[in-house]
PDB file of C-alpha atoms in Angstrom:
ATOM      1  CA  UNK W   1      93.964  93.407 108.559  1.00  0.00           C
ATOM      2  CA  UNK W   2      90.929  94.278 105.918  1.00  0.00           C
ATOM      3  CA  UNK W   3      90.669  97.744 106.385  1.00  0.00           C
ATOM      4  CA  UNK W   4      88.254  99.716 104.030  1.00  0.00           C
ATOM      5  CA  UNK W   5      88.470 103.265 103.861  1.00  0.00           C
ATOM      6  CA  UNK W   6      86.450 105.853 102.339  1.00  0.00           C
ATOM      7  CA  UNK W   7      87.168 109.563 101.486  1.00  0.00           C
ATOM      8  CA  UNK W   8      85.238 112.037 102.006  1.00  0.00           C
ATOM      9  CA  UNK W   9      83.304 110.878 104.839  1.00  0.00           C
ATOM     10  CA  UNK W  10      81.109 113.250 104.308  1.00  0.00           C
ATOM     11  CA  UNK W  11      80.133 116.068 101.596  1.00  0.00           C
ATOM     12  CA  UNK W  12      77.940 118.554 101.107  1.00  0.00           C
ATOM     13  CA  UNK W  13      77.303 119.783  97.883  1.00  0.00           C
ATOM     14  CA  UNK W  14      75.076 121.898  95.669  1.00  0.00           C
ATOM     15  CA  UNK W  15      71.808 120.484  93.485  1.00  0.00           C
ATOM     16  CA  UNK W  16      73.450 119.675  89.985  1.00  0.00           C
ATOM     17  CA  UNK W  17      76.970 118.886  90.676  1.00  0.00           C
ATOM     18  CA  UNK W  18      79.182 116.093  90.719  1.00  0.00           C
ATOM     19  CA  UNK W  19      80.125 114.107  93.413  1.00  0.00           C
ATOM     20  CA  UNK W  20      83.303 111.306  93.611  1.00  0.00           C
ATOM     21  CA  UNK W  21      83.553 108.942  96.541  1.00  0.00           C
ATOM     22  CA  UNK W  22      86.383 106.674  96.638  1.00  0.00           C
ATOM     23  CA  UNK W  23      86.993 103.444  97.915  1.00  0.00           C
ATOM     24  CA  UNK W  24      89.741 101.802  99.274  1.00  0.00           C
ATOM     25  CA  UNK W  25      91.469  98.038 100.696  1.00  0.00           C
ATOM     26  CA  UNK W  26      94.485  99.263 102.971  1.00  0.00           C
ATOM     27  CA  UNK W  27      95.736  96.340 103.463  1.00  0.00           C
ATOM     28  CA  UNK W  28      94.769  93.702 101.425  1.00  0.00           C
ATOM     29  CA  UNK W  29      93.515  93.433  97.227  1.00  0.00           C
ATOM     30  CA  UNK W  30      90.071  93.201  96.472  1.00  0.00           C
ATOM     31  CA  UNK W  31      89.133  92.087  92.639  1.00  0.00           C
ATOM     32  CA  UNK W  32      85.415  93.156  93.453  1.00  0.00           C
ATOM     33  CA  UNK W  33      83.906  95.504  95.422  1.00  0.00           C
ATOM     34  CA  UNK W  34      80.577  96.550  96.411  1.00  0.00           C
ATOM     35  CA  UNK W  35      78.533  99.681  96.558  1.00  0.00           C
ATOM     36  CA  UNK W  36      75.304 100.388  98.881  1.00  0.00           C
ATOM     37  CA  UNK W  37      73.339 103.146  99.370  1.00  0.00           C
ATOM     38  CA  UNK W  38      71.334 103.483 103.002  1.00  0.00           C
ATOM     39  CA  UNK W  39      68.443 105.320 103.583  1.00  0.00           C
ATOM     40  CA  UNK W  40      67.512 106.488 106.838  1.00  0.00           C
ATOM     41  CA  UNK W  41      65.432 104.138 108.780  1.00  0.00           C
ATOM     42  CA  UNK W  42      66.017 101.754 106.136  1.00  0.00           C
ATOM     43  CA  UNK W  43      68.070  98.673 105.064  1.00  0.00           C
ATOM     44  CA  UNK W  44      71.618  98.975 103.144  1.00  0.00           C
ATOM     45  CA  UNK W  45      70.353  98.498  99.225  1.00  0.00           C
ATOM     46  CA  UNK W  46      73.243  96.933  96.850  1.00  0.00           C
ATOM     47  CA  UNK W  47      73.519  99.288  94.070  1.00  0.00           C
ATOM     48  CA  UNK W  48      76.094  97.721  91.958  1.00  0.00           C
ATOM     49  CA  UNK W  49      78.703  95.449  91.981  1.00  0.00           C
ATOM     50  CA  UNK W  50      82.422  96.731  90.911  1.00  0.00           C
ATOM     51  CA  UNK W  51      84.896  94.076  89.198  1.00  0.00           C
ATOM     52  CA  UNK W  52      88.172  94.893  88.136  1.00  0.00           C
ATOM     53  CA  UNK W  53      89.154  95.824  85.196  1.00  0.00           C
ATOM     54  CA  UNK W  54      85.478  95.502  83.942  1.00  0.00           C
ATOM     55  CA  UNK W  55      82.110  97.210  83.936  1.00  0.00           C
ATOM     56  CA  UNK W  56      80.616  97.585  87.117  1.00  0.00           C
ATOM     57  CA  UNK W  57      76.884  95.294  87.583  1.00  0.00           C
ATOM     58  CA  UNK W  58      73.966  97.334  88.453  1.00  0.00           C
ATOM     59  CA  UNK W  59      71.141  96.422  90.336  1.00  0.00           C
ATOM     60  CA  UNK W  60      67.984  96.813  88.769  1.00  0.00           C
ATOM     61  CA  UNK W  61      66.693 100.722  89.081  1.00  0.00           C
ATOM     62  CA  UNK W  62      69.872 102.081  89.748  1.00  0.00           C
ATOM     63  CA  UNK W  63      71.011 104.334  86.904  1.00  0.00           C
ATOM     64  CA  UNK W  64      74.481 103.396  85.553  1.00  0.00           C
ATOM     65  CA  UNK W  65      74.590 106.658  83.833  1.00  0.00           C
ATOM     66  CA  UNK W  66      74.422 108.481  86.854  1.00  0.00           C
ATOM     67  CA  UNK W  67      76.239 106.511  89.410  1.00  0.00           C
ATOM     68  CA  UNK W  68      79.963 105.954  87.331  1.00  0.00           C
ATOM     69  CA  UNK W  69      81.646 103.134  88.973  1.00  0.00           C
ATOM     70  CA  UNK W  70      85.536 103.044  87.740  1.00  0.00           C
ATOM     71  CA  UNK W  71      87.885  99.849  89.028  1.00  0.00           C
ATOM     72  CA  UNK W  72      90.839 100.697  87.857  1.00  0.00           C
ATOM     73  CA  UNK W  73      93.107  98.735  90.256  1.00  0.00           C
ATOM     74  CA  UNK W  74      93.133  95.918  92.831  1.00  0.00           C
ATOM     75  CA  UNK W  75      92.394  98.601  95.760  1.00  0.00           C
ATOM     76  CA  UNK W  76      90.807 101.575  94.789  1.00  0.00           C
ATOM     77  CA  UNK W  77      86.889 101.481  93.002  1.00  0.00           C
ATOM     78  CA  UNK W  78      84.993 105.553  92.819  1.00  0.00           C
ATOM     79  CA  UNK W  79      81.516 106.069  92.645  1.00  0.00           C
ATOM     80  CA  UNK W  80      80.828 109.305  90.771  1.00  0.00           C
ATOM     81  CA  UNK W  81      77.081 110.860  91.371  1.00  0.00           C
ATOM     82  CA  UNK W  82      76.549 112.888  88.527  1.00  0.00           C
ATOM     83  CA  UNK W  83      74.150 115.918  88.295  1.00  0.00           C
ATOM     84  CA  UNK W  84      73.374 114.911  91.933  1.00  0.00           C
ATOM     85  CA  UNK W  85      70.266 115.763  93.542  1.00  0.00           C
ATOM     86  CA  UNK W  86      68.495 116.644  97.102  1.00  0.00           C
ATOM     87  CA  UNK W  87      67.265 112.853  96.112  1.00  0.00           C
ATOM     88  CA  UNK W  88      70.508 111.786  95.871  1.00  0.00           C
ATOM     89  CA  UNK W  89      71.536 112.778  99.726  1.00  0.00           C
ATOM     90  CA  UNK W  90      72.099 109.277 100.842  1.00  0.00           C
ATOM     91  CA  UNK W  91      74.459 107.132 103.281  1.00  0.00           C
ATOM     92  CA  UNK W  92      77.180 105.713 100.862  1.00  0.00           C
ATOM     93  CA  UNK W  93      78.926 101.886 101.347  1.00  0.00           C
ATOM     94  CA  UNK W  94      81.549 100.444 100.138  1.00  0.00           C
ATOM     95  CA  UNK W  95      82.570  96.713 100.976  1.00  0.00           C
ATOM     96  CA  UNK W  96      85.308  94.607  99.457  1.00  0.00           C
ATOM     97  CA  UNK W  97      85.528  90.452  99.094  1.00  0.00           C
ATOM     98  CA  UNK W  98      89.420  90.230  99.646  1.00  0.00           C
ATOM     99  CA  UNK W  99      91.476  87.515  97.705  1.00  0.00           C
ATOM    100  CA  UNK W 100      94.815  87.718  99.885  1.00  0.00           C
ATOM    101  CA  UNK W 101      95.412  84.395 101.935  1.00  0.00           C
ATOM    102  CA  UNK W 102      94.513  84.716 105.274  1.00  0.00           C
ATOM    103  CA  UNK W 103      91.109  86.390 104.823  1.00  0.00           C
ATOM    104  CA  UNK W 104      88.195  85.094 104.607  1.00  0.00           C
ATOM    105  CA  UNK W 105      87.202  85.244 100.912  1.00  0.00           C
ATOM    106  CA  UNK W 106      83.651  85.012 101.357  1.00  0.00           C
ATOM    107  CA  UNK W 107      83.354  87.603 103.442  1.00  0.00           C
ATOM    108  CA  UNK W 108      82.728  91.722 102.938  1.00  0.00           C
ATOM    109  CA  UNK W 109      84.549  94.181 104.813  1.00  0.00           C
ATOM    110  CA  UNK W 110      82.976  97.842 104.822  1.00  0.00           C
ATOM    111  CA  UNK W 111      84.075 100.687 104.744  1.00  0.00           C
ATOM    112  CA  UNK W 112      82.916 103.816 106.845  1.00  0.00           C
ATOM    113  CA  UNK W 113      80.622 105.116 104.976  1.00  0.00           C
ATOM    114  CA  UNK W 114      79.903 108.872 102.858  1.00  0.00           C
ATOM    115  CA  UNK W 115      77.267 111.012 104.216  1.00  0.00           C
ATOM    116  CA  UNK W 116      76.139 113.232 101.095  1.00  0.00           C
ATOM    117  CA  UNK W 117      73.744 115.719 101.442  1.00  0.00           C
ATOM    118  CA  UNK W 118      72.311 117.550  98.701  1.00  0.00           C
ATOM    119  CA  UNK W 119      71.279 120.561  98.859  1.00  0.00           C
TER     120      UNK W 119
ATOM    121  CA  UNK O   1      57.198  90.362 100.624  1.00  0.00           C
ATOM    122  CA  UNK O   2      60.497  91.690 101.596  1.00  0.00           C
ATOM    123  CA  UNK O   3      63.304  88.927 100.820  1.00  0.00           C
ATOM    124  CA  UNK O   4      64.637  89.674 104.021  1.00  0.00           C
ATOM    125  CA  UNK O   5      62.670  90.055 107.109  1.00  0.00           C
ATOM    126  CA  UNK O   6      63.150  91.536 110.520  1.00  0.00           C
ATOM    127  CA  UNK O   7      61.715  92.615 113.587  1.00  0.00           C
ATOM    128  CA  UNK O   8      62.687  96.370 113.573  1.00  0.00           C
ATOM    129  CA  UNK O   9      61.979  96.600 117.164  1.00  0.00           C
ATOM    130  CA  UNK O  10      63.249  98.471 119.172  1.00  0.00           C
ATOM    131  CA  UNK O  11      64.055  96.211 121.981  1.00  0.00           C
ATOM    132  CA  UNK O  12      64.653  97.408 124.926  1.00  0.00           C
ATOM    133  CA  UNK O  13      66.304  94.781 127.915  1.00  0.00           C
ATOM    134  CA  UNK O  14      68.352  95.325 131.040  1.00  0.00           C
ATOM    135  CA  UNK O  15      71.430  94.664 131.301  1.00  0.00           C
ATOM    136  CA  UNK O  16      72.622  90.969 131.793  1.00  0.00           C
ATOM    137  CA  UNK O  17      69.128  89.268 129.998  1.00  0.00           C
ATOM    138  CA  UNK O  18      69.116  87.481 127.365  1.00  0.00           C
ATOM    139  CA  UNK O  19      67.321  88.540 124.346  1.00  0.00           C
ATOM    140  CA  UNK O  20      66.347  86.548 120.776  1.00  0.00           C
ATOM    141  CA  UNK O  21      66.491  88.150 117.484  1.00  0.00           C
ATOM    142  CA  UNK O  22      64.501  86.700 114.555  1.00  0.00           C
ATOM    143  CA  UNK O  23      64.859  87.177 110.553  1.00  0.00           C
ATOM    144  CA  UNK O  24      62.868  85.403 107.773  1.00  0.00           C
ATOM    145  CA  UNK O  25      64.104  85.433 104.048  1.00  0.00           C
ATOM    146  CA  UNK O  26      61.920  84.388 100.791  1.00  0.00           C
ATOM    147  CA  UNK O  27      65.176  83.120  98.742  1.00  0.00           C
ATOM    148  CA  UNK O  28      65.460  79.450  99.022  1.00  0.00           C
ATOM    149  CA  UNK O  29      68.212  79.462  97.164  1.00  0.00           C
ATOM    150  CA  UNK O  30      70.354  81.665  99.396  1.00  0.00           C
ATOM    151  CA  UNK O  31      73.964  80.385 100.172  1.00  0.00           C
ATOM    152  CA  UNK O  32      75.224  82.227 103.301  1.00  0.00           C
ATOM    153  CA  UNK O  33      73.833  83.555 105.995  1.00  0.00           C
ATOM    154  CA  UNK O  34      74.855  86.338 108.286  1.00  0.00           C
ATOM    155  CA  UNK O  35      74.618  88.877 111.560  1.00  0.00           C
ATOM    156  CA  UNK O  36      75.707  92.264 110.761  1.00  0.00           C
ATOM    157  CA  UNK O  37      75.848  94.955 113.967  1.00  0.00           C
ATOM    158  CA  UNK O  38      75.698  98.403 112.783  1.00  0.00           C
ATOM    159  CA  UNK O  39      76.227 100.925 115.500  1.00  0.00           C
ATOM    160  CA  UNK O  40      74.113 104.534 115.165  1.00  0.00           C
ATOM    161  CA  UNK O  41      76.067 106.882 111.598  1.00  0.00           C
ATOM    162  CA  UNK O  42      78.375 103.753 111.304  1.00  0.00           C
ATOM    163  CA  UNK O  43      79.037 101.151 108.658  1.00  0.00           C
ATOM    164  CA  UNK O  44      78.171  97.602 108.966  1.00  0.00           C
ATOM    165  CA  UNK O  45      80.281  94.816 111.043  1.00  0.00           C
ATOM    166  CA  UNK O  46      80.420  91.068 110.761  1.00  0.00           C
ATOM    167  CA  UNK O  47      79.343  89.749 114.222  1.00  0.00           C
ATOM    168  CA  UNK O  48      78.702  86.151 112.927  1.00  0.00           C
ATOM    169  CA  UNK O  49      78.256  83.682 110.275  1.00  0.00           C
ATOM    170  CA  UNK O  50      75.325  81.447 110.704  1.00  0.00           C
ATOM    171  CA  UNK O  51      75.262  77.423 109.743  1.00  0.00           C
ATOM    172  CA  UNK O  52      72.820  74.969 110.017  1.00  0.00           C
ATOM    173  CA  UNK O  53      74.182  73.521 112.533  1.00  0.00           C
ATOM    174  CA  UNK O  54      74.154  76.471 115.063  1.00  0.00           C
ATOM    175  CA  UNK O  55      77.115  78.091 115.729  1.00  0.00           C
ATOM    176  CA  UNK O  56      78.310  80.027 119.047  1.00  0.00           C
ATOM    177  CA  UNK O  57      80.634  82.937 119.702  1.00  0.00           C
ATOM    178  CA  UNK O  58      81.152  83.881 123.406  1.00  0.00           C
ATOM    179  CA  UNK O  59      77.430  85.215 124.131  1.00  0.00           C
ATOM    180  CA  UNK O  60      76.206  84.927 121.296  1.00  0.00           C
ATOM    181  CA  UNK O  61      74.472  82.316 119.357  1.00  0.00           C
ATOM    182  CA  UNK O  62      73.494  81.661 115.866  1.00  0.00           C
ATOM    183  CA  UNK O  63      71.107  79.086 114.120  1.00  0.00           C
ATOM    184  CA  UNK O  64      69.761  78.365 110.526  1.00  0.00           C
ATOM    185  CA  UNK O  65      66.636  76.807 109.779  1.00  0.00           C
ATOM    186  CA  UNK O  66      66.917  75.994 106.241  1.00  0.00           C
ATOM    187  CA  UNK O  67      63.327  74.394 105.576  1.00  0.00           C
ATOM    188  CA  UNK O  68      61.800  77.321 107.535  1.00  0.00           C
ATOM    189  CA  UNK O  69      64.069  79.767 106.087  1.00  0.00           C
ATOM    190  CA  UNK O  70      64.664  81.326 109.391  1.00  0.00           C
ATOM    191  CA  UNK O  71      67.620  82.859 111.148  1.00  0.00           C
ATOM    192  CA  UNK O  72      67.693  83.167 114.812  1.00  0.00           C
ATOM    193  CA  UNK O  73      70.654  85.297 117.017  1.00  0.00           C
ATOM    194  CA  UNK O  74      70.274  84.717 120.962  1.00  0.00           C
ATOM    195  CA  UNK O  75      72.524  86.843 123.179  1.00  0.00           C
ATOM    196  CA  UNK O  76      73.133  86.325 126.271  1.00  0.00           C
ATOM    197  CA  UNK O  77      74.424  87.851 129.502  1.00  0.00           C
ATOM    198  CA  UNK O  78      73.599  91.465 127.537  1.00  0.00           C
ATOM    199  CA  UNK O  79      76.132  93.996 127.724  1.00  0.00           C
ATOM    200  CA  UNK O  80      75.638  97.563 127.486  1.00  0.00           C
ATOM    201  CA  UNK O  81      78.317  97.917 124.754  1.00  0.00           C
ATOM    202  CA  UNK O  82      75.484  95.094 122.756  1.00  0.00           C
ATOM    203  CA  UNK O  83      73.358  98.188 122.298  1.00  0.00           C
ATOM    204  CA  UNK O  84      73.448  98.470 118.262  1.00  0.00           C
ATOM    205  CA  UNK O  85      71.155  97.753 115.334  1.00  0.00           C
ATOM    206  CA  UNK O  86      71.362  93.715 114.373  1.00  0.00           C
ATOM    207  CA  UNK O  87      71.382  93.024 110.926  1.00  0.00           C
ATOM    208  CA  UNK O  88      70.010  89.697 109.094  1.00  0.00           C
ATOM    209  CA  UNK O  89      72.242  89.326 105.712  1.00  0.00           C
ATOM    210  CA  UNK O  90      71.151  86.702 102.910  1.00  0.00           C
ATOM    211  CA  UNK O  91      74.397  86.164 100.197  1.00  0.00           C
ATOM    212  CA  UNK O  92      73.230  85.119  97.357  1.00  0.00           C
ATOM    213  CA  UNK O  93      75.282  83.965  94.037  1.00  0.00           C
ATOM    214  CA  UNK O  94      73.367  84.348  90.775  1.00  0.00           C
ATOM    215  CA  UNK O  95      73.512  81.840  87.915  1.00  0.00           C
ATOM    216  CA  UNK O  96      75.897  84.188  86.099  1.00  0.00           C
ATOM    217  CA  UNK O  97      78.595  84.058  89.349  1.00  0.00           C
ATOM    218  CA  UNK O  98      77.076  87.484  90.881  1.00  0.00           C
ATOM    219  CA  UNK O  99      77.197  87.638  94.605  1.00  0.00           C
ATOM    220  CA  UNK O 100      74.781  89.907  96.291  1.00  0.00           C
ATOM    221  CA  UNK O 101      74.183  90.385 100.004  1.00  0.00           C
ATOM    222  CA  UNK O 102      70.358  91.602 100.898  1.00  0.00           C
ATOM    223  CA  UNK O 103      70.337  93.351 103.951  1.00  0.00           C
ATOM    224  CA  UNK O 104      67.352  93.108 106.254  1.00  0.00           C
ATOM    225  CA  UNK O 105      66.566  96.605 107.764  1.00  0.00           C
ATOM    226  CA  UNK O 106      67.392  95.763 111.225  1.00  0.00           C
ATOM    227  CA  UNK O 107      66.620  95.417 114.921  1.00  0.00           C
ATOM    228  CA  UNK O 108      67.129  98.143 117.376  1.00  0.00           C
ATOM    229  CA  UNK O 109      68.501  96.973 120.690  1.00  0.00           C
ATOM    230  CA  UNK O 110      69.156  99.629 123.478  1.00  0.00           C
ATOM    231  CA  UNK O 111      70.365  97.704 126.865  1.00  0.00           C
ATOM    232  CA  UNK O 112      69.699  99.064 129.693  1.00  0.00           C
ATOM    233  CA  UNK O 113      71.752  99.614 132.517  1.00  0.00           C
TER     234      UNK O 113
END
């Protein structure tokens, strides 16, 4: 159980377009879910929190108008990079705290992982 | 100062020694603490909680230093499937309910056969 998936894996797009990642729990519900953003040669940075039914939390210097963050049910959160960037070309994370019974509610389970590049 | 701290390494060991990781964080209020492996172009995967009072898994072993604000992951008997970038994770769970993990950037282990 607690699967995470993410589609597309990877994406290549042009400077100035749009780009949606989505995020899902297979097998279980997740009321929040997480978003990173990895660097290479550096650490995973949180870049917003996604609850629900509610506006996502974003971490200080991360652009809400930029990176849309829709929740709309109990398995499935997108991040949308707007007017992305070369910048923007980034290893994308999602995680998910589960709230079914038999997982551990504390913990995050990740999903693969978007490469974007931007070019 | 980075809130979490880690060796980046790399380390490189033969197989079957035993080799100490070590992470520093500057929260004291932190709540959880955590090993992450992340394998090269891959996402993140829980190896291990870590508790204060030291916690084992197989080969592996976790401790907590609270006071010192230290983390510490021994494995031993390495393994060439162990090669993998460690990860020291902080969870920490604002005054308004928010739960963040902080990610330290990780230690490169390559064993060698």
């Amino acid at each position: 159980g607690a699967v995470v998936s993410q589609h597309p894996s990877w994406v290549i797009c042009k400077s100035g377009t749009s780009v949606k990642i989505e995020c899902r729990s297979l097998d279980f519900q997740a009321t929040t879910m997480f978003w990173y953003r990895q660097f290479p040669k550096q650490s995973l940075m949180l870049m917003a929190t996604s609850n629900e039914g509610s506006k996502a939390t974003y971490e200080q210097g991360v652009e809400k108008d930029k990176f849309l963050i829709n929740h709309a049910s109990l398995t499935l959160s997108t991040l949308t990079v707007t007017s992305a960037h070369p910048e923007d070309s980034s290893f994308y994370i999602c995680s998910a705290r589960a709230v079914t019974s038999g997982l551990d509610g504390e913990t995050q389970y990740f999903g693969p992982g978007t490469r974007l590049l931007v070019l | 100062r980075k809130e979490v701290e880690q060796d980046p390494g790399p380390f490189n060991v033969p197989e079957g020694a035993t080799v100490a990781f070590n992470c520093t964080y500057s929260n004291s209020a932190s709540q959880s603490f955590f090993w992450y492996r992340q394998d090269c172009r891959k996402e993140p995967k829980l190896l291990m909680s870590v508790y204060s009072s030291g916690n084992e898994d197989g080969r592996f072993t976790a401790q907590l230093n609270r006071a010192s604000q230290y983390i510490s992951l021994l494995i031993r008997d390495s393994k060439l499937s162990d090669s993998a970038t460690y990860l020291c994770v902080v969870r920490t769970i604002s005054n308004f309910g928010n739960e963040k993990l902080t990610f330290g950037t990780g230690t490169r282990l390559t064993i060698i056969p």
